Amino acid sequence: MPRYLSLVRIEETDAPAGPSPELVQRMEKLMDEMTKAGILLDTAGLTPTAQGTRVHYEGGKISVTDGPFTESKEVIGGYALLQAKDRAEAVEWTKRFLKVHEEYWTVTCEVRELMEG
């Protein structure tokens, strides 16, 4: 079965203190369901951009910049590695993930199939 990476993009300012306890509880319930269904292979959230480093390559040169990255409004906040029969199934599970968030969050997931071999 193909594998898909769902990149979770958030507006970091939506929840500077992180997810609410209720959101964490809803996520844990969904992640448990996805794991039991054989869909969820791995998932994790990422630390804030203030704790990150960007390594950029251009014109044969490398530059390194420590966070926070003020020019970024939307950042990758986490990921989920899914195994689904097709993209439509991966998208349906991703929709369910988005629906557990409070309405004030702005979250976008980009679902892409992993190239195998």
PDB file of C-alpha atoms in Angstrom:
ATOM      1  CA  MET A   1       0.000   0.000   0.000  1.00  0.00           C
ATOM      2  CA  PRO A   2       1.271   3.485  -0.740  1.00  0.00           C
ATOM      3  CA  ARG A   3       2.488   5.778   2.020  1.00  0.00           C
ATOM      4  CA  TYR A   4       1.593   9.454   2.328  1.00  0.00           C
ATOM      5  CA  LEU A   5       3.126  12.289   4.282  1.00  0.00           C
ATOM      6  CA  SER A   6       0.662  14.800   5.654  1.00  0.00           C
ATOM      7  CA  LEU A   7       2.567  17.999   6.425  1.00  0.00           C
ATOM      8  CA  VAL A   8       0.703  20.040   9.013  1.00  0.00           C
ATOM      9  CA  ARG A   9       1.010  23.770   8.352  1.00  0.00           C
ATOM     10  CA  ILE A  10      -0.129  26.142  11.082  1.00  0.00           C
ATOM     11  CA  GLU A  11      -0.101  29.825  11.809  1.00  0.00           C
ATOM     12  CA  GLU A  12       2.250  29.765  14.762  1.00  0.00           C
ATOM     13  CA  THR A  13       0.499  32.723  16.396  1.00  0.00           C
ATOM     14  CA  ASP A  14      -2.768  30.740  16.721  1.00  0.00           C
ATOM     15  CA  ALA A  15      -1.567  28.846  19.768  1.00  0.00           C
ATOM     16  CA  PRO A  16       1.653  30.265  21.188  1.00  0.00           C
ATOM     17  CA  ALA A  17       1.156  28.164  24.327  1.00  0.00           C
ATOM     18  CA  GLY A  18       0.492  24.995  22.329  1.00  0.00           C
ATOM     19  CA  PRO A  19      -2.657  22.928  21.939  1.00  0.00           C
ATOM     20  CA  SER A  20      -5.309  22.927  24.653  1.00  0.00           C
ATOM     21  CA  PRO A  21      -5.700  19.826  26.854  1.00  0.00           C
ATOM     22  CA  GLU A  22      -9.041  19.132  25.136  1.00  0.00           C
ATOM     23  CA  LEU A  23      -7.413  19.265  21.691  1.00  0.00           C
ATOM     24  CA  VAL A  24      -4.663  16.908  22.844  1.00  0.00           C
ATOM     25  CA  GLN A  25      -7.304  14.488  24.142  1.00  0.00           C
ATOM     26  CA  ARG A  26      -9.230  14.555  20.837  1.00  0.00           C
ATOM     27  CA  MET A  27      -5.998  14.070  18.877  1.00  0.00           C
ATOM     28  CA  GLU A  28      -4.937  11.126  21.035  1.00  0.00           C
ATOM     29  CA  LYS A  29      -8.317   9.451  20.478  1.00  0.00           C
ATOM     30  CA  LEU A  30      -8.104   9.926  16.700  1.00  0.00           C
ATOM     31  CA  MET A  31      -4.454   8.817  16.558  1.00  0.00           C
ATOM     32  CA  ASP A  32      -5.360   5.674  18.488  1.00  0.00           C
ATOM     33  CA  GLU A  33      -8.169   4.948  16.021  1.00  0.00           C
ATOM     34  CA  MET A  34      -5.855   5.553  13.052  1.00  0.00           C
ATOM     35  CA  THR A  35      -3.168   3.292  14.519  1.00  0.00           C
ATOM     36  CA  LYS A  36      -5.661   0.470  15.138  1.00  0.00           C
ATOM     37  CA  ALA A  37      -6.913   0.862  11.541  1.00  0.00           C
ATOM     38  CA  GLY A  38      -3.334   0.446  10.267  1.00  0.00           C
ATOM     39  CA  ILE A  39      -3.341   3.934   8.718  1.00  0.00           C
ATOM     40  CA  LEU A  40      -1.022   5.866  11.042  1.00  0.00           C
ATOM     41  CA  LEU A  41       2.631   4.824  10.876  1.00  0.00           C
ATOM     42  CA  ASP A  42       4.189   7.799  12.688  1.00  0.00           C
ATOM     43  CA  THR A  43       3.309  11.311  13.793  1.00  0.00           C
ATOM     44  CA  ALA A  44       4.864  14.176  15.727  1.00  0.00           C
ATOM     45  CA  GLY A  45       4.538  17.862  16.377  1.00  0.00           C
ATOM     46  CA  LEU A  46       7.472  20.210  15.937  1.00  0.00           C
ATOM     47  CA  THR A  47       8.943  22.734  18.357  1.00  0.00           C
ATOM     48  CA  PRO A  48       8.348  26.446  17.608  1.00  0.00           C
ATOM     49  CA  THR A  49      10.404  28.124  14.886  1.00  0.00           C
ATOM     50  CA  ALA A  50      12.201  30.106  17.587  1.00  0.00           C
ATOM     51  CA  GLN A  51      13.989  26.856  18.411  1.00  0.00           C
ATOM     52  CA  GLY A  52      14.753  25.968  14.777  1.00  0.00           C
ATOM     53  CA  THR A  53      17.573  26.580  12.331  1.00  0.00           C
ATOM     54  CA  ARG A  54      17.314  27.017   8.565  1.00  0.00           C
ATOM     55  CA  VAL A  55      20.111  25.781   6.352  1.00  0.00           C
ATOM     56  CA  HIS A  56      19.888  27.272   2.855  1.00  0.00           C
ATOM     57  CA  TYR A  57      21.849  26.379  -0.287  1.00  0.00           C
ATOM     58  CA  GLU A  58      22.003  28.797  -3.211  1.00  0.00           C
ATOM     59  CA  GLY A  59      24.608  29.593  -5.816  1.00  0.00           C
ATOM     60  CA  GLY A  60      26.994  27.009  -4.388  1.00  0.00           C
ATOM     61  CA  LYS A  61      26.953  28.608  -0.915  1.00  0.00           C
ATOM     62  CA  ILE A  62      25.371  27.568   2.348  1.00  0.00           C
ATOM     63  CA  SER A  63      23.865  29.971   4.870  1.00  0.00           C
ATOM     64  CA  VAL A  64      22.586  29.132   8.340  1.00  0.00           C
ATOM     65  CA  THR A  65      19.914  31.189  10.120  1.00  0.00           C
ATOM     66  CA  ASP A  66      18.612  30.584  13.632  1.00  0.00           C
ATOM     67  CA  GLY A  67      14.919  31.098  14.400  1.00  0.00           C
ATOM     68  CA  PRO A  68      12.547  32.664  14.933  1.00  0.00           C
ATOM     69  CA  PHE A  69      11.834  33.324  11.287  1.00  0.00           C
ATOM     70  CA  THR A  70       9.816  36.528  11.313  1.00  0.00           C
ATOM     71  CA  GLU A  71       9.064  36.406   7.598  1.00  0.00           C
ATOM     72  CA  SER A  72       7.141  33.136   8.044  1.00  0.00           C
ATOM     73  CA  LYS A  73       3.448  33.422   8.771  1.00  0.00           C
ATOM     74  CA  GLU A  74       2.610  29.774   8.118  1.00  0.00           C
ATOM     75  CA  VAL A  75       5.035  27.111   9.352  1.00  0.00           C
ATOM     76  CA  ILE A  76       5.224  23.328   9.428  1.00  0.00           C
ATOM     77  CA  GLY A  77       3.935  22.393  12.866  1.00  0.00           C
ATOM     78  CA  GLY A  78       4.079  18.622  12.540  1.00  0.00           C
ATOM     79  CA  TYR A  79       3.526  15.643  10.309  1.00  0.00           C
ATOM     80  CA  ALA A  80       1.751  12.324  10.016  1.00  0.00           C
ATOM     81  CA  LEU A  81       3.030   9.378   8.018  1.00  0.00           C
ATOM     82  CA  LEU A  82       0.034   7.452   6.692  1.00  0.00           C
ATOM     83  CA  GLN A  83      -0.378   4.165   4.858  1.00  0.00           C
ATOM     84  CA  ALA A  84      -3.583   4.151   2.847  1.00  0.00           C
ATOM     85  CA  LYS A  85      -5.039   2.301  -0.117  1.00  0.00           C
ATOM     86  CA  ASP A  86      -5.016   5.537  -2.136  1.00  0.00           C
ATOM     87  CA  ARG A  87      -4.762   9.325  -1.885  1.00  0.00           C
ATOM     88  CA  ALA A  88      -8.514   9.697  -1.325  1.00  0.00           C
ATOM     89  CA  GLU A  89      -8.330   7.580   1.840  1.00  0.00           C
ATOM     90  CA  ALA A  90      -5.302   9.539   3.091  1.00  0.00           C
ATOM     91  CA  VAL A  91      -7.181  12.797   2.472  1.00  0.00           C
ATOM     92  CA  GLU A  92     -10.264  11.549   4.352  1.00  0.00           C
ATOM     93  CA  TRP A  93      -8.181  10.724   7.441  1.00  0.00           C
ATOM     94  CA  THR A  94      -6.469  14.100   7.148  1.00  0.00           C
ATOM     95  CA  LYS A  95      -9.867  15.832   7.100  1.00  0.00           C
ATOM     96  CA  ARG A  96     -10.770  14.040  10.319  1.00  0.00           C
ATOM     97  CA  PHE A  97      -7.504  15.265  11.855  1.00  0.00           C
ATOM     98  CA  LEU A  98      -8.308  18.862  10.903  1.00  0.00           C
ATOM     99  CA  LYS A  99     -11.810  18.644  12.385  1.00  0.00           C
ATOM    100  CA  VAL A 100     -10.520  17.928  15.922  1.00  0.00           C
ATOM    101  CA  HIS A 101      -9.032  21.457  16.108  1.00  0.00           C
ATOM    102  CA  GLU A 102     -10.806  24.397  17.693  1.00  0.00           C
ATOM    103  CA  GLU A 103     -12.385  26.833  15.226  1.00  0.00           C
ATOM    104  CA  TYR A 104      -9.861  29.602  15.968  1.00  0.00           C
ATOM    105  CA  TRP A 105      -6.994  27.503  14.552  1.00  0.00           C
ATOM    106  CA  THR A 106      -5.905  27.906  10.955  1.00  0.00           C
ATOM    107  CA  VAL A 107      -4.433  24.568   9.867  1.00  0.00           C
ATOM    108  CA  THR A 108      -3.563  23.313   6.401  1.00  0.00           C
ATOM    109  CA  CYS A 109      -2.342  19.809   5.648  1.00  0.00           C
ATOM    110  CA  GLU A 110      -0.462  19.017   2.481  1.00  0.00           C
ATOM    111  CA  VAL A 111      -0.849  15.321   1.620  1.00  0.00           C
ATOM    112  CA  ARG A 112       1.826  13.894  -0.652  1.00  0.00           C
ATOM    113  CA  GLU A 113       2.648  10.339  -1.639  1.00  0.00           C
ATOM    114  CA  LEU A 114       6.134   9.088  -0.801  1.00  0.00           C
ATOM    115  CA  MET A 115       8.222   7.987  -3.756  1.00  0.00           C
ATOM    116  CA  GLU A 116       9.093   4.347  -3.242  1.00  0.00           C
ATOM    117  CA  GLY A 117      12.288   2.655  -4.368  1.00  0.00           C
TER     118      GLY A 117
END
